[in-house]
XYZ file of C-alpha atoms in Angstrom:
336
model
C 118.720 66.717 84.575
C 117.979 65.010 81.270
C 118.751 66.526 77.931
C 115.047 66.226 77.068
C 114.074 68.531 79.920
C 116.845 70.929 78.995
C 115.977 71.254 75.322
C 112.333 71.551 76.260
C 113.107 75.069 77.361
C 115.375 76.214 74.549
C 112.803 78.895 73.814
C 112.362 82.029 75.853
C 110.901 85.412 75.280
C 111.094 87.548 72.225
C 112.059 90.853 70.686
C 109.319 92.884 69.092
C 110.251 94.361 65.752
C 107.981 96.839 64.070
C 105.329 99.176 65.342
C 102.506 96.925 66.470
C 100.695 97.437 69.786
C 102.650 96.372 72.839
C 101.645 93.578 75.156
C 99.559 94.365 78.214
C 98.569 92.189 81.169
C 94.806 91.884 81.252
C 93.182 90.779 84.502
C 89.868 89.130 83.799
C 87.915 88.395 86.982
C 85.779 85.425 86.034
C 84.045 82.466 87.554
C 85.976 79.211 87.557
C 83.395 77.705 85.212
C 84.356 80.297 82.584
C 87.884 78.901 82.524
C 87.039 75.198 82.416
C 88.411 74.823 78.885
C 91.385 77.153 79.384
C 94.722 75.845 80.645
C 96.291 77.688 83.563
C 100.045 78.339 83.491
C 101.781 79.810 86.535
C 104.749 82.108 86.011
C 106.922 83.104 88.985
C 108.607 86.494 88.708
C 111.728 88.149 90.114
C 112.219 91.713 88.922
C 114.164 94.907 89.466
C 111.697 96.949 87.441
C 110.059 99.793 89.338
C 106.365 99.406 90.172
C 104.391 101.784 87.993
C 100.966 100.213 87.466
C 97.791 100.812 89.409
C 96.992 97.163 89.942
C 96.251 96.064 93.525
C 99.326 93.868 93.789
C 101.820 95.519 91.451
C 101.609 92.709 88.914
C 98.268 93.189 87.233
C 97.721 95.851 84.560
C 101.396 95.752 83.589
C 102.589 96.954 87.024
C 106.339 96.822 86.460
C 107.707 99.287 83.925
C 111.030 100.197 82.360
C 112.418 102.258 85.258
C 115.168 100.622 87.339
C 114.568 99.740 90.970
C 117.413 98.905 93.394
C 115.058 96.542 95.236
C 114.516 93.038 93.896
C 110.841 92.081 94.113
C 109.064 88.748 93.795
C 105.677 87.651 92.566
C 103.625 85.108 90.649
C 100.874 85.324 88.091
C 98.490 82.734 86.676
C 97.824 83.002 82.950
C 94.963 81.231 81.192
C 95.758 79.858 77.731
C 92.696 79.673 75.454
C 91.519 76.351 73.988
C 91.944 77.806 70.460
C 95.646 78.478 71.104
C 98.006 77.826 68.177
C 101.523 76.654 69.183
C 104.091 79.406 68.849
C 101.576 82.238 69.100
C 100.147 84.488 71.802
C 96.474 85.230 71.272
C 96.403 88.866 72.418
C 92.995 90.533 72.920
C 94.180 93.671 71.126
C 91.353 96.179 71.028
C 88.709 93.516 71.513
C 87.099 92.659 74.868
C 89.262 89.915 76.435
C 87.682 86.487 76.282
C 89.368 83.492 78.005
C 87.950 81.258 75.269
C 89.924 83.217 72.662
C 92.740 85.118 74.376
C 95.564 84.922 76.900
C 94.397 86.633 80.093
C 95.700 86.919 83.650
C 93.627 85.063 86.201
C 95.379 85.996 89.432
C 98.499 87.813 90.615
C 100.413 87.874 93.898
C 103.400 89.796 95.236
C 105.551 88.165 97.950
C 106.843 90.017 100.979
C 110.337 88.513 100.618
C 112.372 85.873 98.805
C 111.672 83.252 101.465
C 107.920 83.405 100.816
C 108.666 83.329 97.081
C 110.830 80.203 97.236
C 108.425 78.490 99.616
C 105.610 78.837 97.069
C 107.514 77.388 94.095
C 106.723 73.657 93.766
C 109.715 71.347 94.147
C 108.516 68.401 92.096
C 110.708 65.301 92.003
C 114.041 67.083 91.445
C 113.619 70.574 92.830
C 114.484 71.955 89.393
C 113.321 75.373 88.206
C 113.734 76.969 84.813
C 114.943 80.548 85.068
C 114.750 82.649 81.965
C 116.136 86.068 81.152
C 114.516 88.040 78.352
C 116.222 90.198 75.767
C 116.147 93.683 74.295
C 112.893 95.594 73.782
C 110.614 93.465 75.966
C 108.136 94.788 78.484
C 107.024 92.869 81.544
C 103.687 91.732 80.110
C 105.290 90.387 76.943
C 107.859 88.475 78.967
C 105.219 86.848 81.166
C 102.765 85.934 78.420
C 105.498 84.524 76.178
C 106.857 82.324 78.957
C 103.341 81.080 79.684
C 102.921 80.206 75.996
C 106.222 78.332 75.850
C 105.615 76.347 79.040
C 102.149 75.408 77.781
C 103.334 74.413 74.301
C 106.039 72.142 75.691
C 103.623 70.609 78.210
C 106.001 70.974 81.107
C 105.161 70.717 84.764
C 108.518 72.159 85.815
C 108.131 75.553 87.564
C 109.208 78.509 85.429
C 110.674 81.729 86.796
C 111.075 84.950 84.855
C 113.884 87.337 85.740
C 112.339 90.510 84.354
C 115.066 93.142 84.099
C 114.261 96.782 83.257
C 114.241 96.840 79.470
C 112.801 100.042 78.050
C 110.414 98.007 75.890
C 111.216 100.390 73.036
C 113.005 99.658 69.772
C 114.877 102.948 70.234
C 116.166 101.903 73.654
C 119.143 99.716 72.696
C 121.680 101.728 74.697
C 119.315 102.039 77.664
C 118.832 98.280 77.651
C 122.584 97.605 77.489
C 123.051 99.833 80.536
C 120.159 98.052 82.274
C 121.996 94.754 81.760
C 124.897 96.146 83.784
C 122.467 97.472 86.395
C 120.739 94.084 86.759
C 123.803 91.857 87.262
C 123.796 92.026 91.058
C 120.069 91.278 91.247
C 120.383 88.230 89.018
C 123.256 87.086 91.228
C 121.072 87.571 94.310
C 118.389 85.395 92.737
C 120.850 82.638 91.788
C 122.387 82.655 95.263
C 118.918 82.394 96.791
C 117.981 79.465 94.566
C 121.221 77.705 95.516
C 120.583 78.253 99.240
C 117.073 76.872 98.778
C 118.508 73.666 97.366
C 117.226 74.219 93.848
C 118.659 72.985 90.587
C 118.427 75.751 88.021
C 118.328 75.677 84.251
C 119.135 79.146 82.916
C 117.791 80.280 79.574
C 118.542 83.641 78.050
C 117.400 85.265 74.849
C 119.226 87.935 72.873
C 120.674 90.663 75.140
C 119.683 88.566 78.139
C 122.607 86.310 77.239
C 124.986 89.163 77.998
C 123.357 89.583 81.404
C 123.687 85.879 82.201
C 127.325 85.641 81.114
C 128.327 88.761 83.047
C 126.566 87.480 86.170
C 128.115 84.005 86.021
C 131.537 85.562 85.460
C 131.274 87.928 88.422
C 130.075 85.115 90.674
C 133.014 82.953 89.656
C 135.743 85.572 90.102
C 134.289 86.801 93.413
C 134.623 83.388 95.049
C 130.991 82.292 94.728
C 131.686 79.390 92.403
C 129.894 76.953 94.723
C 126.615 78.660 93.805
C 127.284 77.744 90.167
C 127.318 74.016 90.934
C 123.493 73.690 91.196
C 123.112 75.205 87.717
C 121.904 72.242 85.659
C 122.444 73.877 82.282
C 122.583 77.122 80.355
C 121.101 77.898 76.961
C 121.729 81.136 75.110
C 119.178 81.690 72.349
C 120.154 84.172 69.614
C 122.675 85.743 72.018
C 123.417 89.417 71.392
C 127.017 89.233 72.617
C 130.292 90.259 71.024
C 132.211 87.075 70.164
C 135.487 88.312 71.689
C 133.702 89.326 74.878
C 132.003 85.929 75.132
C 135.332 84.107 74.875
C 136.766 86.229 77.703
C 133.655 85.707 79.824
C 133.622 81.943 79.300
C 137.262 81.523 80.311
C 136.597 83.071 83.724
C 133.526 80.976 84.605
C 134.333 77.984 86.788
C 132.718 75.553 87.136
C 131.378 75.931 83.605
C 127.709 74.859 83.579
C 126.793 71.713 81.686
C 125.097 71.278 79.348
C 125.742 74.634 77.700
C 123.983 75.338 74.396
C 123.994 78.119 71.830
C 121.100 78.472 69.399
C 122.243 80.455 66.372
C 121.067 81.501 62.929
C 122.751 83.265 60.036
C 119.325 84.573 59.011
C 118.843 86.585 62.210
C 118.061 90.107 60.962
C 117.809 91.559 64.464
C 121.367 90.482 65.270
C 122.443 91.828 61.896
C 121.156 95.219 62.987
C 122.889 94.856 66.367
C 126.134 94.076 64.545
C 125.689 97.231 62.480
C 125.114 99.302 65.632
C 128.228 97.885 67.308
C 130.391 98.081 64.193
C 131.157 94.364 64.036
C 130.454 91.832 61.250
C 128.343 89.522 63.432
C 127.168 88.753 66.948
C 127.496 85.449 68.798
C 123.973 84.379 67.814
C 124.861 84.626 64.127
C 128.482 83.553 64.465
C 130.272 83.206 61.118
C 133.181 81.059 62.336
C 132.047 78.523 64.981
C 135.604 77.155 65.156
C 136.405 80.154 67.364
C 134.523 78.335 70.125
C 136.554 75.129 69.860
C 137.857 74.024 73.219
C 134.774 75.250 75.066
C 132.260 72.621 76.261
C 129.460 74.121 74.168
C 126.886 72.560 71.858
C 125.732 74.701 68.920
C 122.261 74.253 67.445
C 121.975 76.008 64.059
C 118.450 77.076 63.103
C 119.474 78.853 59.883
C 117.493 76.454 57.689
C 114.302 76.505 59.746
C 111.405 78.163 57.930
C 108.602 80.115 59.536
C 108.469 82.042 62.774
C 109.026 85.753 63.201
C 110.026 87.835 60.186
C 113.303 88.946 61.760
C 114.453 85.370 62.365
C 115.337 86.326 65.943
C 112.613 84.286 67.628
C 112.645 81.204 65.402
C 113.279 78.874 68.334
C 109.823 79.415 69.777
C 107.664 80.877 67.002
C 108.419 78.486 64.112
C 106.460 75.209 64.357
C 109.343 73.335 62.686
C 111.772 74.573 65.334
C 109.388 73.605 68.111
C 109.090 70.107 66.662
C 112.873 69.891 66.327
C 113.414 70.701 69.992
C 110.691 68.325 71.090
C 112.225 65.504 69.031
C 115.747 65.869 70.408
C 114.799 63.748 73.384
C 117.155 62.317 76.040
C 120.591 60.970 75.188
C-alpha cells in the first residue's frame, strides 16, 4: 500500500451546516447513449440504517433513513458524474429536472442477499485493496453516497470504495442521537471489518468527524476482545477532522494492537464545526482542532494541518475535499 494511494483518499464525506435542501438519490432511467459523456462511479454500501424508501431495491430514492436496524445490509449503486463537474463540488439537481449532462444522478442500484454476494461483486484489482469510509455527524445516506462518488472521481482512482453508512439522523439538531448511533453501530462495523479480513482484503479506513469516534471504538473493541488478527489487513487509517475528545483518543489508541500503519490525522484550527462540538461537550477543543499536538507524541501518527488552506466549506470542517488547494496538496504528496 503506497502512501500515494493512501493520501488519495484523505477526503470523505461531509457535514452539512445551515438550512439548505438535503441530498436525495435521484434515479434517472436513461439510455446508455445519454450517459456517453458522464463518468460512472460505483459505490458499494454496507449499512445498518433501516429501509424506509419506496425504491424497488431499497437503495434508490434515498431508501435508507435515520432509524437504526439491527441487521447489516449490503448494496451497490452506480452514480453518473456530469461532464461539467467542478472538483470538490456535487452538482445537485435541486428543484430542477435531473439532467446527467449537468447533475449527479443514480444510474442503477442493487441490494445483495448476503455479505458473500457483496464481497464477490467487489473487484479485487492487483492488490485486493478496498477503501472503507465512515461518514460523520448530520449526514444522510444520499449525501454520503454522492460525496464518495465525487471524491473517487476527482482523485481518478480505480480502487473500489465502500461506504459504511451508519444511522445518522441527518439533522443538525441530532448531535446526541448521532453519538448514540455511533455506539449502536460499533458491532456492525466490526462485522464488516471481520468479513473483509476473511475475504482476504486489504482495507484502508477513512473516517470523517464523528465517524472517527466510531472507527476508534470499533478498533479498540476488536483488539481487546482477541480479534487483533483482523486488524493486520488494515493498510492504513485516516481520521479527517475527528470529533473525538483528546483524552478519550489517547486511551483508545493505547488499547489498539496492532496499531494500523500509516495512521494520519487531518486537523485545522479554523474548524468552526468542531468549535461548536467543543462548546457542546464543555471542552476547549476536539482532536480535529487539537491545540497541543505534543500530547500525541509517542504514537505512530502523522498530522496534516490544513489550518492555512483557503477555500472549501464555510465551516472549515470539510476543507480536505471541498477546497481545491487541499485537493491539490493531497494529490501532490505522492509516494515516499
